[in-house]
Short mmCIF file of C-alpha atoms in Angstrom, two decimals:
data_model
loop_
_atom_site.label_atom_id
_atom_site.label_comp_id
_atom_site.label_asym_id
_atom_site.label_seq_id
_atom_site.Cartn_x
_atom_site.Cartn_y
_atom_site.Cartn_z
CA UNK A 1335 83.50 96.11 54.08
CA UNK A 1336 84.01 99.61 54.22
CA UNK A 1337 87.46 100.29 53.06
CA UNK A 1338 89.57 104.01 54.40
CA UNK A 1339 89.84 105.73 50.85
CA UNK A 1340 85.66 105.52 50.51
CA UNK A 1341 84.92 106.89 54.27
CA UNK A 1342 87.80 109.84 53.52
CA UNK A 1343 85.79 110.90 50.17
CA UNK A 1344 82.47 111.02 51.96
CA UNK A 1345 84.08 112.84 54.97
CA UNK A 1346 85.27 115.31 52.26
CA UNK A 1347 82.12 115.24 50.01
CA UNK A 1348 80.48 116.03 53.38
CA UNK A 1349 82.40 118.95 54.17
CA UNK A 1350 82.38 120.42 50.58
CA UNK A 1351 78.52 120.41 51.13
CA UNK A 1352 78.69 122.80 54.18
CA UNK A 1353 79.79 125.49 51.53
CA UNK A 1354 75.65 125.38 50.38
CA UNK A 1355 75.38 127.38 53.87
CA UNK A 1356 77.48 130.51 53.19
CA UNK A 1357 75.83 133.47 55.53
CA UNK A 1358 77.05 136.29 52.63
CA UNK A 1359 75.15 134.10 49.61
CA UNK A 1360 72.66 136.88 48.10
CA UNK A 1361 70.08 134.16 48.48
CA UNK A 1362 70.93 132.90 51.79
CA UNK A 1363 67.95 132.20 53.87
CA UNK A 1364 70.35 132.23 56.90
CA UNK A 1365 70.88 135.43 56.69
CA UNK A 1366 67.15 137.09 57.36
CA UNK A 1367 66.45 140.84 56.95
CA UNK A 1368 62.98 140.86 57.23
CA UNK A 1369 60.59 139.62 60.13
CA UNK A 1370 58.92 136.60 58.19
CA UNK A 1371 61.83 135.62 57.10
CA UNK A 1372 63.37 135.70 60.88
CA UNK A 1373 60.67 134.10 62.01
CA UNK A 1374 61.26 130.91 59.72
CA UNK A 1375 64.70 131.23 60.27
CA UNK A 1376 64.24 130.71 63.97
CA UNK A 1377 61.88 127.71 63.55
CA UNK A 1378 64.25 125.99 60.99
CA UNK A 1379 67.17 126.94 63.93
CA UNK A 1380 64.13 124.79 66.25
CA UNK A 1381 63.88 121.82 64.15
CA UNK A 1382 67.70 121.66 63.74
CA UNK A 1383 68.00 121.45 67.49
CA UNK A 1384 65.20 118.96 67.86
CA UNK A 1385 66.78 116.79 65.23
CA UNK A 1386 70.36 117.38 66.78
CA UNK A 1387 69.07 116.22 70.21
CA UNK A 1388 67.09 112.99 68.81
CA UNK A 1389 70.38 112.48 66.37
CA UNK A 1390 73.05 112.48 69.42
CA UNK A 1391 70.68 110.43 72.16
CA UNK A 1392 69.68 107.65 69.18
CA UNK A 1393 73.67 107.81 68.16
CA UNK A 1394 75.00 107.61 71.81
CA UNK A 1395 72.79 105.10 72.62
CA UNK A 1396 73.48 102.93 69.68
CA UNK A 1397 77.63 103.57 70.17
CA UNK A 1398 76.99 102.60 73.38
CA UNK A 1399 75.42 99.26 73.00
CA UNK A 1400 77.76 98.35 70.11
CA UNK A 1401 80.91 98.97 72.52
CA UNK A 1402 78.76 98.13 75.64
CA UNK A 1403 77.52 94.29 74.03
CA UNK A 1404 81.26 94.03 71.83
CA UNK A 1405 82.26 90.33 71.48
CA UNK A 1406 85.32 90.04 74.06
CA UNK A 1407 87.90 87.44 73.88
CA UNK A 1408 86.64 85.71 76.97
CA UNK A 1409 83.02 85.44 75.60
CA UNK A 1410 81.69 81.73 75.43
CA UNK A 1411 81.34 81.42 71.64
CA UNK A 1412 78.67 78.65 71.70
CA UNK A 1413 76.71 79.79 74.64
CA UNK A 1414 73.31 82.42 74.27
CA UNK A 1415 72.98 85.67 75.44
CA UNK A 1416 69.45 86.12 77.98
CA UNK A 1417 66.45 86.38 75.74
CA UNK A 1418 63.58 88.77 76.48
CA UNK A 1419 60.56 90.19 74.87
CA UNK A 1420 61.62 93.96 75.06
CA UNK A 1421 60.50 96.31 78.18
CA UNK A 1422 57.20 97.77 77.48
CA UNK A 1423 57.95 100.75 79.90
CA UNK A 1424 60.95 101.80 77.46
CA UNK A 1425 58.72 101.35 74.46
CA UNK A 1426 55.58 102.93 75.96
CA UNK A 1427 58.33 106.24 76.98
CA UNK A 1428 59.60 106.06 73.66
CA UNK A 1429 56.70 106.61 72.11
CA UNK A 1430 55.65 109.80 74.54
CA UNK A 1431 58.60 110.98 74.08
CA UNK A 1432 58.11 110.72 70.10
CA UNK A 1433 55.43 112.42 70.29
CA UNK A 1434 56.26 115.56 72.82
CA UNK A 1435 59.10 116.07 70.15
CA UNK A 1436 56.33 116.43 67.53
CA UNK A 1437 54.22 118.52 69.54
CA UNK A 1438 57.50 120.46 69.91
CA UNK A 1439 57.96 121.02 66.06
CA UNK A 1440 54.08 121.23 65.32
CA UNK A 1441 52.64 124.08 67.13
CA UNK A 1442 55.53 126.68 66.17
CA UNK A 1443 55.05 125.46 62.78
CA UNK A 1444 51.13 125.73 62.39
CA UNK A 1445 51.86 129.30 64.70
CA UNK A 1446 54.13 130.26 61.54
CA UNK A 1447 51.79 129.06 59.37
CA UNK A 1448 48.71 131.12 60.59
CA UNK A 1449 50.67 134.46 60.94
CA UNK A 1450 52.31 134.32 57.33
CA UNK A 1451 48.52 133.89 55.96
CA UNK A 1452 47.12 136.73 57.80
CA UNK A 1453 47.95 140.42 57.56
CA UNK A 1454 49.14 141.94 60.70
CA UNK A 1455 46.94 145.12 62.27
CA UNK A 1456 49.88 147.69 60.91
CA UNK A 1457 48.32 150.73 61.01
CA UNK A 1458 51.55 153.07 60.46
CA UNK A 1459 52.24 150.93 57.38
CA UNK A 1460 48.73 152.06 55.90
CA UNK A 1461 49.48 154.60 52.51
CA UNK A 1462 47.88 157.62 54.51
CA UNK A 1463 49.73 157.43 57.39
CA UNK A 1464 53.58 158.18 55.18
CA UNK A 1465 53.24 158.41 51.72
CA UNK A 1466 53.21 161.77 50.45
CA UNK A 1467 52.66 161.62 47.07
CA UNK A 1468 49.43 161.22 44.72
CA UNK A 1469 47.76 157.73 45.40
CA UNK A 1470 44.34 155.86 43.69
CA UNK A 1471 41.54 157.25 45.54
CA UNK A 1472 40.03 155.60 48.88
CA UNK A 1473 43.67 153.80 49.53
CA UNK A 1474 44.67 155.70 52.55
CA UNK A 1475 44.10 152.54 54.77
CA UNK A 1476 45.76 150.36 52.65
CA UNK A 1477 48.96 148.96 53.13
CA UNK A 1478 51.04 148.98 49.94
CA UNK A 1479 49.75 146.54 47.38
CA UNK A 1480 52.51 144.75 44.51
CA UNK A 1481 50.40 143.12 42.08
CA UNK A 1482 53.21 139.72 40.95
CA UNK A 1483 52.44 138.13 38.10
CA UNK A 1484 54.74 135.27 36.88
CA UNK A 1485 55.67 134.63 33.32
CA UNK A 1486 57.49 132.04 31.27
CA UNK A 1487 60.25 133.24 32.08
CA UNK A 1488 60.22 136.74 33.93
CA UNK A 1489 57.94 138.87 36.46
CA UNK A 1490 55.88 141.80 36.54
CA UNK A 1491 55.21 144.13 38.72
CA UNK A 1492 52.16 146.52 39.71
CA UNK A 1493 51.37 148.93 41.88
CA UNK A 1494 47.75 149.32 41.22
CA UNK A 1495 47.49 152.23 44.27
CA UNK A 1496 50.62 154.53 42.82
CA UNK A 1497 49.71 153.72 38.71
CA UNK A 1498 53.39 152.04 38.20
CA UNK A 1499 54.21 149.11 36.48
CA UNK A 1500 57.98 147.55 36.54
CA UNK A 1501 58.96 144.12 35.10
CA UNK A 1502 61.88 141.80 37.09
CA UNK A 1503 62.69 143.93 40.07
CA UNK A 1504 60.88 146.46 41.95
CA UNK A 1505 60.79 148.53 45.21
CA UNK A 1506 59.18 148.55 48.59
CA UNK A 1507 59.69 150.96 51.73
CA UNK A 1508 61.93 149.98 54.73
CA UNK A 1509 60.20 148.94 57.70
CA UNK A 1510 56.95 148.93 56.18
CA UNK A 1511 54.50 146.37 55.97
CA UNK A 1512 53.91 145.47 52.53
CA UNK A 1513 51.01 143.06 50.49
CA UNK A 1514 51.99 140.81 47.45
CA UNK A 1515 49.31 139.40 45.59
CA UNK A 1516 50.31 136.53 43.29
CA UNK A 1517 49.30 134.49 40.69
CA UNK A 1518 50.55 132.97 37.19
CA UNK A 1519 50.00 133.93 34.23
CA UNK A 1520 50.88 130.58 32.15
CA UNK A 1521 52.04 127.63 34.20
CA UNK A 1522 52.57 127.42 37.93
CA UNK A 1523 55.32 129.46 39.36
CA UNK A 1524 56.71 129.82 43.02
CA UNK A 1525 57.77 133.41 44.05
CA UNK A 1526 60.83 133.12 46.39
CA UNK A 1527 62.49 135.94 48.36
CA UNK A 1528 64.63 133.93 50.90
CA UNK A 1529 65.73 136.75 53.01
CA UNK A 1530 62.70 138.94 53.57
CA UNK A 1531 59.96 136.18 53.14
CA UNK A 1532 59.32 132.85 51.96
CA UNK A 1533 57.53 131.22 49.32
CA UNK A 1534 54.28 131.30 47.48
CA UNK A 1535 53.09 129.40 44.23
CA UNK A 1536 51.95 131.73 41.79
CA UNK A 1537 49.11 129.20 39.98
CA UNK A 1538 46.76 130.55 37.11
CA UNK A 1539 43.68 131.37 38.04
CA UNK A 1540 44.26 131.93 41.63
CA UNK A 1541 45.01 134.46 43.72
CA UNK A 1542 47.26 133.81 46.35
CA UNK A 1543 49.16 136.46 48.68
CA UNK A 1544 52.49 136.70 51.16
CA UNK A 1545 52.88 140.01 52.87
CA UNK A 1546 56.43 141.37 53.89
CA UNK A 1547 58.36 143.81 55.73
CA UNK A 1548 61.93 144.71 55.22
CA UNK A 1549 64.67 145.40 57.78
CA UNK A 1550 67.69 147.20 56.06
CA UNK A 1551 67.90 148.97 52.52
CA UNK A 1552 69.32 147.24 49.93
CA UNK A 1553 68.91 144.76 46.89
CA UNK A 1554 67.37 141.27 47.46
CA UNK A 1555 67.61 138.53 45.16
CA UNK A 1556 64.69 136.20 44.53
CA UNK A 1557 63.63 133.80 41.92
CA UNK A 1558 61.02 131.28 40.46
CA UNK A 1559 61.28 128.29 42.70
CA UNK A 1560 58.74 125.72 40.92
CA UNK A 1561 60.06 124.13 37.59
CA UNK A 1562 58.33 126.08 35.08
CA UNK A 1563 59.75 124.95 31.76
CA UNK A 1564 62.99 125.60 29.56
CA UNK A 1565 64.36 128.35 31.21
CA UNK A 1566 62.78 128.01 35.04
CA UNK A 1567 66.75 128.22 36.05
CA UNK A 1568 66.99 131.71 34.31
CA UNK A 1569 63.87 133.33 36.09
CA UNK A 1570 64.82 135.85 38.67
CA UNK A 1571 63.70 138.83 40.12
CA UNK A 1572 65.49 142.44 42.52
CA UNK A 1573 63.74 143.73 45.21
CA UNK A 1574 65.44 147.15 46.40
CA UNK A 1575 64.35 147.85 49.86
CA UNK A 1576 64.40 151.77 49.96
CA UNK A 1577 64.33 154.65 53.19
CA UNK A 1578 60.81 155.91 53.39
CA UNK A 1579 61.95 159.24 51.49
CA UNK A 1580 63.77 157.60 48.35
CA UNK A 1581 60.76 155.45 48.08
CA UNK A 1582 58.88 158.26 47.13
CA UNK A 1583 61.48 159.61 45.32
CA UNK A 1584 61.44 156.26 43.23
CA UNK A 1585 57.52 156.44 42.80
CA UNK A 1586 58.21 159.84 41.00
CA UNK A 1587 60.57 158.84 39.32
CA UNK A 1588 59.05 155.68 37.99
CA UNK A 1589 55.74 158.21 36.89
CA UNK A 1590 57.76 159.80 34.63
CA UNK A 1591 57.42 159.35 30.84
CA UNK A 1592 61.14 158.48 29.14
CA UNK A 1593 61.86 161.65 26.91
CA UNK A 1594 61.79 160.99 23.16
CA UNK A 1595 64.65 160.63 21.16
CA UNK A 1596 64.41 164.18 19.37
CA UNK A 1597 61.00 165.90 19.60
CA UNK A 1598 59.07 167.82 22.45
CA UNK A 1599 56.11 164.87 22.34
CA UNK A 1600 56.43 161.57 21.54
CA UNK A 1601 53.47 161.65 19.41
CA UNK A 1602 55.77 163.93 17.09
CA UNK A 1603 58.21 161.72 16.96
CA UNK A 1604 55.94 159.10 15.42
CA UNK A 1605 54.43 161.14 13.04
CA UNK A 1606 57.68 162.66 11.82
CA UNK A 1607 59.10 158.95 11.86
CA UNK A 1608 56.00 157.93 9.68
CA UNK A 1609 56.09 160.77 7.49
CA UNK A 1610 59.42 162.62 7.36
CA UNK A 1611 62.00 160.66 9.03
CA UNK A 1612 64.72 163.16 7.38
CA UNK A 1613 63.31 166.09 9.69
CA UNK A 1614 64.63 163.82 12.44
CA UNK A 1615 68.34 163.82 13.67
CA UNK A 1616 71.03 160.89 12.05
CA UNK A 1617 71.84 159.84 15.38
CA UNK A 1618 72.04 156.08 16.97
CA UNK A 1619 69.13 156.58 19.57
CA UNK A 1620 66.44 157.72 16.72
CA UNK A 1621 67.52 154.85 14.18
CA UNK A 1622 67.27 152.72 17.53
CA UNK A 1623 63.48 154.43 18.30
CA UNK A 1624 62.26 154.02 14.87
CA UNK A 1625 63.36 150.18 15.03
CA UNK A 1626 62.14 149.75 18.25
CA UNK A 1627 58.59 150.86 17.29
CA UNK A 1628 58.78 149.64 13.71
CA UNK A 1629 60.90 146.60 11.70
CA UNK A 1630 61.86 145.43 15.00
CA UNK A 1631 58.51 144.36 16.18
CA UNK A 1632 59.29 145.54 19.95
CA UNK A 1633 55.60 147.23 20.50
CA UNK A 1634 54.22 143.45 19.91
CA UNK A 1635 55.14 142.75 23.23
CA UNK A 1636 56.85 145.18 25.30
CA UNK A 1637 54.69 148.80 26.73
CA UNK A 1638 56.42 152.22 26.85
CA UNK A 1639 54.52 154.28 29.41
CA UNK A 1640 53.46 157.31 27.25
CA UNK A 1641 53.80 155.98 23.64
CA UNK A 1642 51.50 153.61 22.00
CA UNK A 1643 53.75 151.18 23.03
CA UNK A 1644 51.30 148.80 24.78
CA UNK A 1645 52.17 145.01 24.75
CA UNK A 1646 51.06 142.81 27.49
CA UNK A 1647 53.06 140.05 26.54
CA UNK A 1648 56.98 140.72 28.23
CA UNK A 1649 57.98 143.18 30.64
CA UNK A 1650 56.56 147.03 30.23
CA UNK A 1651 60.10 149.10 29.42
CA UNK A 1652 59.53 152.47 30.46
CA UNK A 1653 62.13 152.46 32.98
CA UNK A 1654 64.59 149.83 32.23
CA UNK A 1655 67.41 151.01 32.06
CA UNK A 1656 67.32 152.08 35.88
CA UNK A 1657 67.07 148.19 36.37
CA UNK A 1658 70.67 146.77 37.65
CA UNK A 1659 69.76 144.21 35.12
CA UNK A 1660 67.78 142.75 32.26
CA UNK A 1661 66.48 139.61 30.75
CA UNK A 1662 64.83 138.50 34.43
CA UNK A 1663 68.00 139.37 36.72
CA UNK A 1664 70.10 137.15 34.54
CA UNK A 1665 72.40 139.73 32.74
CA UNK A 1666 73.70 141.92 35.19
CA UNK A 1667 75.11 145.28 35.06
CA UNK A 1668 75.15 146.91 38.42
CA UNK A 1669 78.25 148.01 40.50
CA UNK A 1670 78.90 146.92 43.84
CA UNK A 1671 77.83 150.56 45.05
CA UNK A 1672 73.91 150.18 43.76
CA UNK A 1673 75.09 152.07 40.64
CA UNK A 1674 74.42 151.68 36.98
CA UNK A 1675 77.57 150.15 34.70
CA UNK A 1676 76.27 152.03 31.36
CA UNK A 1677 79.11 150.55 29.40
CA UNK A 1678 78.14 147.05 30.90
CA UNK A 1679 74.14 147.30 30.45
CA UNK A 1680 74.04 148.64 26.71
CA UNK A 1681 76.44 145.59 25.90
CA UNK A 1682 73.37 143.51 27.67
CA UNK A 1683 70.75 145.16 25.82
CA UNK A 1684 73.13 144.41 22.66
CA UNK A 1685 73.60 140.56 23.96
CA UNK A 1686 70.18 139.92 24.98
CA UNK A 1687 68.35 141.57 21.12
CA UNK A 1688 70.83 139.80 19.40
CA UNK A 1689 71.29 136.31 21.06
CA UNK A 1690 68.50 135.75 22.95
CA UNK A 1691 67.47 132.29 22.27
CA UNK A 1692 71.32 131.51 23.56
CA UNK A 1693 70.81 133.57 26.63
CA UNK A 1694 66.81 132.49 28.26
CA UNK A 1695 66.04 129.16 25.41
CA UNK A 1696 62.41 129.02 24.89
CA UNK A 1697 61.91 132.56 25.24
CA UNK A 1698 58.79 134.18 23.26
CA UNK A 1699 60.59 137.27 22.14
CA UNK A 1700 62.75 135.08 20.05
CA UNK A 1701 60.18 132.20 19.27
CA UNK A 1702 56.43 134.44 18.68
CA UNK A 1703 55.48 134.32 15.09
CA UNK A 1704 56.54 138.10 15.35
CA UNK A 1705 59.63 137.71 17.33
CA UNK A 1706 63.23 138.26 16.52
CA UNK A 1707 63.61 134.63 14.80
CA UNK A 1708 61.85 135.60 11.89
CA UNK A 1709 63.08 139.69 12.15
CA UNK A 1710 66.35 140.40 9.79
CA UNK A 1711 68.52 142.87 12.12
CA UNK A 1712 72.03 143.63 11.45
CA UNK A 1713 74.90 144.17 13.85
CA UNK A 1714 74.59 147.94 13.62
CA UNK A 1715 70.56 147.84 14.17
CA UNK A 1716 70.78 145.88 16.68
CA UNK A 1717 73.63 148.32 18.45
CA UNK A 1718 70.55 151.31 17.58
CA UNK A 1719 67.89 149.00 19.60
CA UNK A 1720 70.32 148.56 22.58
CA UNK A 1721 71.21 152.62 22.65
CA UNK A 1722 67.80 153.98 22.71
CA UNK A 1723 66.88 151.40 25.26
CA UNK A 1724 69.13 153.07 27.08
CA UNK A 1725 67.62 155.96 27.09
CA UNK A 1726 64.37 154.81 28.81
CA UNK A 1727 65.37 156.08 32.24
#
């Protein structure tokens, strides 16, 4: 039997669970801003009813026969109750009634289904008819195409019509209609953005796609929602939902190559740094560029738009210190007003060269035959690294 103390702890465990639905969560699905994510919000709100009704008619009927058929104090104890094979006109409704509920659930669903996989006809969401600025050639009827690609354990992203590339969080236009093409680099991913869209696998070798479109400006929070190995929990991803205007305004931004440390063209920098680093200036940020493209072994993996910076294998940098944070959304250093906590993000950039097989385990910066396991930085190197990274804005 059942005893009091057990059915009060799984009343309370039960409550304690409704915390998991918290409307102000950053990746509450509850709490939709964009109209595919609405959209499954109101069929989940469907099923919930569906289930509520079959849950309360089931219940009530069952209470109701328990106190209904109760043993009473002037039963008979030895005598039978009527027996009877069961009323096939109950059983028969039962099962119509089983399956209107399905039909109920089904057709919304497959409905939901069918216009997530197709892009809507959205012709003021096409490049040409509000985007301003330079774009690829023969893109003007074209909505605005991401290119996601999903890495153990971080994202890129491109933007193969506007020539940018980003890596863990990137930028789309309000009220736009927007294409994401997906796929996976290593291993099967899942690219989740509860509260603009849903969720896609990201699987090697084929191409899948989700299109959005956002209601309100602001960040989103999304993340890798298939078990991908060691660090799967750590993989995360920003999207900043921008006014038309700043969009472009980020676009031109993001086209911009990152100044070098101390010379009018990067390409002087190198040779100066190959060939007379005393011509170049004693400072923190130079020590930090010279590491960064030499004992450091950065340029293995990581791209600098501009320099011959050109790794493919973790996320291109040129920008990354305009991110709110690094190391795939998991080190943050953003204020609550969208700004940029400098003090906070160079003691990231610090925290994530010089621990980060603490920070994301498994991670190939740390663990390549090049990486930072088998490079010999000190303290005050590493500090260089981490300031000129901050200077890639």
């Amino acid at each position: 039997m059942i005893g009091l103390p057990f059915l009060r702890l799984m009343l309370i465990c039960m409550t304690l669970l409704l915390f998991g639905c918290n409307f102000d969560a950053r990746q509450s699905f509850i709490d939709p801003k964009g109209v595919v994510a609405q959209n499954q919000y109101d069929l989940f709100l469907l099923t919930v009813w569906v289930t509520g009704l079959i849950f309360a008619l089931v219940g009530g009927a069952l209470l109701w026969t328990v106190w209904r058929y109760r043993e009473k104090k002037t039963d008979d104890l030895n005598s039978l109750p009527s027996q009877s094979h069961g009323n096939p006109l109950i059983e028969i409704g039962l099962i119509g009634v089983s399956v209107a509920l399905l039909v109920v659930i089904a057709v919304p669903t497959l409905q939901q289904i069918w216009y997530t996989n197709e892009m809507p006809e959205d012709p003021e969401s096409n490049l040409g008819a509000w985007f301003d600025g330079e774009t690829a050639e023969d893109t003007d009827d074209e909505p605005l195409i991401i290119e996601a690609r999903g890495w153990q354990w971080w994202f890129s992203f491109d933007y193969p019509q506007l020539g940018i590339v980003t890596g863990n969080e990137f930028a789309i236009p309000e009220g736009k209609t927007v294409r994401i093409e997906l796929r996976g680099e290593d291993v099967i991913h899942s690219f989740w953005l509860p509260k603009i869209a849903g969720k896609v696998d990201m699987i090697p070798g084929r191409n899948n796609f989700m299109w959005v479109r956002a209601d309100e400006p602001g960040y989103y929070y999304g993340q890798c929602a298939e078990y991908c190995g060691e660090s799967h929990a750590y993989m995360q991803f920003r999207a900043r939902v921008l006014p038309e205007k700043e969009f472009e305004e980020w676009v031109a931004q993001r086209r911009q190559t990152p100044p070098p440390p101390a010379t009018e063209s990067w390409e002087e920098f190198v040779t100066l740094s190959a060939n007379d680093p005393e011509a170049l200036p004693d400072t923190d940020t130079v020590k930090g560029a010279r590491l960064f493209f030499g004992k450091g072994t950065c340029v293995q993996c990581h791209s600098i738009d501009g320099t011959f910076a050109a790794g493919k294998l973790g996320p291109n940098l040129t920008h990354v210190a305009d991110n709110g944070s690094i190391a795939a959304g998991w080190l943050e250093n953003i204020n609550p007003d969208g700004s940029i906590n400098r003090e906070e993000q160079l003691q990231n950039f610090y925290e994530w060269v010089r621990r980060s097989e603490d920070i994301k385990p498994g991670n190939l910066m740390y663990h390549d035959p090049n990486g930072l396991q088998n490079v010999d930085l000190t303290d005050e190197e590493v500090h260089q690294i981490a300031t000129f990274l901050q200077t890639l804005r």
